[in-house]
Coordinates of C-alpha atoms in Angstrom, one line a residue:
X20 CA 133.6 154.4 116.6
X21 CA 131.6 151.2 115.8
X22 CA 128.4 152.8 117.0
X23 CA 129.0 155.8 114.8
X24 CA 129.6 153.5 111.8
X25 CA 126.5 151.4 112.6
X26 CA 124.4 154.6 112.5
X27 CA 126.0 155.7 109.3
X28 CA 125.4 152.3 107.6
X29 CA 121.7 152.4 108.8
X30 CA 121.3 155.8 107.2
X31 CA 123.1 154.7 104.0
X32 CA 120.7 151.8 103.6
X33 CA 117.8 154.2 103.4
X34 CA 119.7 156.8 101.4
X35 CA 121.1 157.0 97.9
X36 CA 123.7 154.9 96.1
X37 CA 126.3 157.7 96.9
X38 CA 125.5 157.3 100.6
X39 CA 126.1 153.6 100.3
X40 CA 129.5 154.1 98.6
X41 CA 130.6 156.7 101.2
X42 CA 129.6 154.4 104.1
X43 CA 131.4 151.5 102.4
X44 CA 134.6 153.5 102.2
X45 CA 134.3 154.4 105.9
X46 CA 133.7 150.8 107.0
X47 CA 136.5 149.4 104.8
X48 CA 138.9 151.9 106.3
X49 CA 137.8 150.8 109.8
X50 CA 138.3 147.2 108.9
X51 CA 141.8 147.9 107.5
X52 CA 142.6 149.3 110.9
X53 CA 141.0 146.5 112.9
X54 CA 140.3 143.4 110.6
X55 CA 139.4 141.2 113.6
X56 CA 136.5 143.3 114.8
X57 CA 133.4 141.0 114.4
X58 CA 130.9 143.9 114.6
X59 CA 132.7 145.7 111.8
X60 CA 132.6 142.6 109.6
X61 CA 128.9 142.2 110.3
X62 CA 128.2 145.9 109.5
X63 CA 130.3 145.5 106.3
X64 CA 128.4 142.4 105.2
X65 CA 125.0 144.1 105.9
X66 CA 126.1 147.1 103.9
X67 CA 127.2 144.9 100.9
X68 CA 124.2 142.6 100.9
X69 CA 121.4 145.1 101.5
X70 CA 123.1 148.3 100.2
X71 CA 125.0 147.3 97.2
X72 CA 124.2 143.8 96.0
X73 CA 120.4 144.2 96.6
X74 CA 120.4 147.4 94.6
X75 CA 122.3 145.9 91.7
X76 CA 120.0 142.9 91.5
X77 CA 116.9 145.2 91.7
X78 CA 118.3 147.5 89.0
X79 CA 119.1 144.5 86.8
X80 CA 115.5 143.2 87.2
X81 CA 114.2 146.7 86.4
X82 CA 116.3 146.8 83.3
X83 CA 114.9 143.5 82.1
X84 CA 111.3 144.6 82.9
X85 CA 111.7 147.7 80.9
X86 CA 113.1 145.7 78.0
X87 CA 110.0 143.4 78.1
X88 CA 107.8 146.5 78.2
X89 CA 109.5 147.9 75.1
X90 CA 108.3 144.8 73.2
X91 CA 104.7 145.3 74.3
X92 CA 103.6 147.2 71.1
X93 CA 100.9 149.8 71.2
X94 CA 100.6 152.6 73.8
X95 CA 97.6 151.0 75.5
X96 CA 99.4 147.7 76.0
X97 CA 102.4 149.5 77.5
X98 CA 100.2 151.2 80.0
X99 CA 98.3 148.0 80.9
X100 CA 101.5 146.0 81.4
X101 CA 103.6 148.5 83.2
X102 CA 102.3 147.8 86.7
X103 CA 102.8 144.0 86.4
X104 CA 106.3 144.5 85.1
X105 CA 107.2 146.8 88.0
X106 CA 105.7 144.4 90.5
X107 CA 107.7 141.5 89.1
X108 CA 111.0 143.5 89.1
X109 CA 110.7 144.8 92.6
X110 CA 108.8 141.9 94.2
X111 CA 105.8 144.1 95.0
X112 CA 102.2 142.8 95.5
X113 CA 100.4 145.8 94.1
X114 CA 101.5 148.5 91.7
X115 CA 99.3 151.4 90.5
X116 CA 100.0 153.6 87.5
X117 CA 98.2 157.0 87.5
X118 CA 98.2 160.0 85.2
X119 CA 98.0 163.6 86.2
X120 CA 95.1 165.4 84.5
X121 CA 94.8 169.1 85.3
X122 CA 96.0 168.6 88.9
X123 CA 94.0 165.4 89.5
X124 CA 95.5 162.0 90.0
X125 CA 93.6 159.6 87.7
X126 CA 94.1 155.8 87.9
X127 CA 95.2 154.2 84.6
X128 CA 96.3 150.6 85.4
X129 CA 96.6 148.4 88.5
X130 CA 98.3 145.1 89.2
X131 CA 97.3 142.9 92.2
X132 CA 99.5 139.8 92.4
X133 CA 97.4 136.7 91.8
X134 CA 94.1 138.4 91.7
X135 CA 93.2 140.0 88.4
X136 CA 89.5 140.3 89.4
X137 CA 90.3 142.3 92.5
X138 CA 92.6 144.5 90.4
X139 CA 89.8 145.2 87.9
X140 CA 87.3 146.0 90.6
X141 CA 89.7 148.2 92.5
X142 CA 90.8 150.0 89.4
X143 CA 87.1 150.9 88.6
X144 CA 86.7 152.3 92.0
X145 CA 89.9 154.4 91.7
X146 CA 88.8 155.8 88.4
X147 CA 85.5 156.9 89.9
X148 CA 87.4 158.7 92.6
X149 CA 90.3 160.8 91.2
X150 CA 92.4 162.6 93.8
X151 CA 93.3 166.2 93.6
X152 CA 97.0 166.7 94.2
X153 CA 97.8 169.4 96.7
X154 CA 98.4 170.0 100.4
X155 CA 98.6 168.0 102.6
X156 CA 99.1 165.0 100.2
X157 CA 102.7 163.6 100.2
X158 CA 102.3 163.2 96.4
X159 CA 102.0 167.0 96.1
X160 CA 105.5 167.3 97.7
X161 CA 106.9 164.5 95.6
X162 CA 105.5 166.2 92.5
X163 CA 107.1 169.5 93.4
X164 CA 110.5 168.0 94.4
X165 CA 110.5 165.3 91.7
X166 CA 111.7 162.5 93.8
X167 CA 110.6 159.0 95.0
X168 CA 109.9 158.1 98.6
X169 CA 108.8 155.3 100.9
X170 CA 105.6 156.5 102.6
X171 CA 104.6 155.1 106.1
X172 CA 102.2 156.1 108.8
X173 CA 105.1 158.0 110.4
X174 CA 104.7 160.6 107.6
X175 CA 101.3 161.7 109.0
X176 CA 97.7 160.7 109.1
X177 CA 97.1 158.3 106.2
X178 CA 93.6 159.5 105.6
X179 CA 94.8 163.0 104.7
X180 CA 98.4 162.4 103.7
X181 CA 98.3 159.4 101.4
X182 CA 96.6 159.5 98.0
X183 CA 93.9 156.8 97.4
X184 CA 94.2 155.6 101.0
X185 CA 90.4 155.2 101.3
X186 CA 90.5 152.6 98.6
X187 CA 94.0 151.1 98.7
X188 CA 94.4 151.1 102.5
X189 CA 98.1 151.4 102.3
X190 CA 100.1 150.5 105.4
X191 CA 103.3 151.6 103.7
X192 CA 104.0 152.2 100.0
X193 CA 106.6 153.5 97.7
X194 CA 105.7 156.3 95.3
X195 CA 107.6 157.7 92.3
X196 CA 106.6 160.5 89.9
X197 CA 106.8 159.7 86.2
X198 CA 108.5 162.4 84.1
X199 CA 108.2 163.1 80.4
X200 CA 109.7 166.0 78.6
X201 CA 110.8 167.6 81.9
X202 CA 107.4 167.5 83.6
X203 CA 105.6 165.2 85.9
X204 CA 102.8 163.4 84.0
X205 CA 101.9 160.6 86.4
X206 CA 102.8 158.5 89.4
X207 CA 103.7 154.9 90.2
X208 CA 102.7 153.5 93.6
X209 CA 103.6 150.1 94.9
X210 CA 103.3 148.2 98.2
X211 CA 103.5 144.7 99.7
X212 CA 100.9 142.7 101.6
X213 CA 100.9 142.8 105.4
X214 CA 103.7 140.7 106.7
X215 CA 105.8 141.1 103.7
X216 CA 109.4 142.5 103.7
X217 CA 109.5 146.1 104.6
X218 CA 109.9 148.7 101.8
X219 CA 113.4 150.2 101.7
X220 CA 115.6 152.4 99.6
X221 CA 116.0 149.5 97.1
X222 CA 112.3 149.6 96.2
X223 CA 112.3 153.4 96.2
X224 CA 115.2 153.7 93.8
X225 CA 114.1 150.7 91.8
X226 CA 110.6 152.2 91.2
X227 CA 112.2 155.6 90.3
X228 CA 114.4 153.8 87.7
X229 CA 111.4 151.8 86.4
X230 CA 109.5 155.1 85.9
X231 CA 112.4 156.5 83.9
X232 CA 112.4 153.4 81.7
X233 CA 108.7 153.5 81.3
X234 CA 108.8 157.1 80.2
X235 CA 111.3 156.3 77.5
X236 CA 109.4 153.3 76.2
X237 CA 106.1 155.2 76.2
X238 CA 107.5 158.2 74.4
X239 CA 109.1 156.0 71.7
X240 CA 105.7 154.3 71.3
X241 CA 103.9 157.6 70.9
X242 CA 106.5 158.8 68.4
X243 CA 106.1 155.6 66.4
X244 CA 102.3 156.1 66.3
X245 CA 102.7 159.7 65.2
X246 CA 105.1 158.6 62.4
X247 CA 102.5 156.0 61.3
X248 CA 99.9 158.8 61.1
X249 CA 102.3 161.0 59.2
X250 CA 103.1 158.2 56.7
X251 CA 99.4 157.7 56.1
X252 CA 98.9 161.4 55.6
X253 CA 101.8 161.5 53.1
X254 CA 100.3 158.6 51.2
X255 CA 97.0 160.5 51.0
X256 CA 98.9 163.5 49.7
X257 CA 100.7 161.4 47.2
X258 CA 97.4 159.9 46.1
X259 CA 96.0 163.4 45.7
X260 CA 99.0 164.5 43.7
X261 CA 98.6 161.5 41.5
X262 CA 95.0 162.4 40.9
X263 CA 95.9 166.1 40.2
X264 CA 98.6 165.0 37.7
X265 CA 96.0 162.8 36.0
X266 CA 93.7 165.8 35.7
X267 CA 96.4 167.8 34.0
X268 CA 97.3 165.1 31.6
X269 CA 93.8 163.8 30.9
X270 CA 91.9 167.1 30.6
X271 CA 91.1 168.5 27.2
X272 CA 92.5 171.9 26.3
X273 CA 90.0 174.4 24.8
X274 CA 90.5 177.7 23.2
X275 CA 88.2 180.1 25.0
X276 CA 88.3 183.7 26.0
X277 CA 86.7 183.0 29.4
X278 CA 86.3 179.4 30.2
X279 CA 84.4 180.0 33.4
X280 CA 81.9 182.3 31.7
X281 CA 81.5 180.0 28.7
X282 CA 80.8 176.9 31.0
X283 CA 78.3 178.9 33.0
X284 CA 76.4 179.9 29.9
X285 CA 76.4 176.4 28.4
X286 CA 75.2 174.8 31.6
X287 CA 72.4 177.4 32.0
X288 CA 73.7 178.3 35.4
X289 CA 74.3 181.8 36.7
X290 CA 78.0 182.8 36.7
X291 CA 77.8 183.4 40.5
X292 CA 77.0 179.8 41.0
X293 CA 79.9 178.6 38.8
X294 CA 82.1 181.0 40.8
X295 CA 81.0 179.6 44.1
X296 CA 81.7 176.0 42.9
X297 CA 85.1 177.0 41.6
X298 CA 85.9 178.7 45.0
X299 CA 85.2 175.3 46.6
X300 CA 86.3 172.7 44.0
X301 CA 88.9 172.3 41.4
X302 CA 87.9 172.5 37.7
X303 CA 88.0 168.7 37.3
X304 CA 86.0 168.2 40.5
X305 CA 83.4 170.5 39.1
X306 CA 83.3 168.4 35.9
X307 CA 82.9 165.2 37.9
X308 CA 80.2 166.8 40.1
X309 CA 78.2 167.8 37.0
X310 CA 78.2 164.3 35.7
X311 CA 77.5 163.0 39.2
X312 CA 74.4 165.2 39.4
X313 CA 73.1 163.6 36.2
X314 CA 73.1 160.3 38.0
X315 CA 76.0 158.8 36.1
X316 CA 78.1 156.0 37.7
X317 CA 81.8 156.2 38.3
X318 CA 82.5 154.0 35.3
X319 CA 80.3 156.3 33.1
X320 CA 82.0 159.4 34.3
X321 CA 85.4 157.8 33.7
X322 CA 84.5 157.0 30.1
X323 CA 83.2 160.5 29.4
X324 CA 86.2 162.3 30.9
X325 CA 88.6 159.7 29.6
X326 CA 90.2 159.0 33.0
X327 CA 90.5 155.9 35.2
X328 CA 87.6 154.9 37.5
X329 CA 90.0 155.2 40.4
X330 CA 90.6 158.8 39.6
X331 CA 86.9 159.4 39.5
X332 CA 86.5 157.8 42.9
X333 CA 89.3 160.0 44.3
X334 CA 87.5 163.1 43.0
X335 CA 84.1 162.1 44.3
X336 CA 85.6 161.5 47.8
X337 CA 87.2 165.0 47.7
X338 CA 83.9 166.6 46.5
X339 CA 81.9 165.1 49.4
X340 CA 84.5 166.2 51.8
X341 CA 84.8 169.8 50.5
X342 CA 81.0 170.2 50.3
X343 CA 80.7 168.8 53.8
X344 CA 78.1 166.2 52.7
X345 CA 77.8 162.5 53.4
X346 CA 76.7 161.1 50.1
X347 CA 75.9 161.9 46.4
X348 CA 72.3 162.8 47.0
X349 CA 73.3 165.6 49.4
X350 CA 76.0 166.8 47.0
X351 CA 73.4 167.0 44.3
X352 CA 71.0 168.9 46.5
X353 CA 73.7 171.4 47.4
X354 CA 74.7 171.7 43.8
X355 CA 71.1 172.5 42.8
X356 CA 70.7 175.1 45.5
X357 CA 73.8 176.9 44.1
X358 CA 72.6 176.5 40.5
X359 CA 69.1 177.9 41.2
X360 CA 70.3 180.8 43.3
X361 CA 69.8 184.1 41.5
X362 CA 71.5 187.3 42.6
X363 CA 68.9 189.9 43.9
X364 CA 68.2 192.9 41.7
X365 CA 69.5 196.3 42.9
X366 CA 66.0 197.3 44.1
X367 CA 65.7 194.0 46.1
X368 CA 68.9 194.8 47.9
X369 CA 67.6 198.2 48.9
X370 CA 69.8 200.1 46.3
X371 CA 67.9 202.8 44.5
X372 CA 67.6 202.4 40.8
X373 CA 68.6 205.3 38.6

């Protein structure tokens, strides 16, 4: 009976939290039946210390690490700091964060305990040698099954089975996929230096939980960034609306049968050119463009049109953008090309004259 419980506890220490709880119940029941059995007490203590207490401590450290990561700020800083936080929480010497790009594993950030220079050099080498995820890599299986694992030489030839082995030279490592919105977007890898404590289920589960926390922090940071962009866009729209309302309130109202035709005749430009500009610009932008072509400054245009100089600047910016030009000179050139363009006669177009 004791031998069976010993094997069960050994399996539970490498299994899930549910396995640990089930093993604990079995050992406790055996101790109730024979409280003086020294071997049972030893097994029980090992199960508590390495199976329950160690996991609780690790998960608490992971929770604190994720909390610190949430205070990092921008997305780039979250990525850069994630490996160091994972290493500190799980007492790992190296942690690598990679993203999945069209089936390739691409290194993003690396932490090497006590050696930032080595980390930078190794990261550069990893970025130059992305790894295609697929058979026979263990990462391909982890990606498909969406679970973490402790990988050792017993899992197959390192050269062919372990991602980045040529550079990292893992002897054993823990790997956990990073999920966002229900899909695997990256991986976390971690190991210890030779002679360090062996990697167990505590590190496997801890790195998995850290990956979950990292995903939540990263997604929130991305959403915050998107909201900032949206707010900026809304401010631009509000500014545009303010300019348009200024147009409506400041513009003079004329009595004319066909304003577009009248303006074209007064300016000496073909109606087709006026129509082309009106298709591209608002009426007030056309007015501003005409004064701009004359070489007037923003202040002069503002005085002529009886609007603020800020409104003129707003219209000039929109004119350059809509005409796809970089400056006033280019806008003037395009304006003149439109103004000087004359529609071909029927005979020029190949249409027979009556």
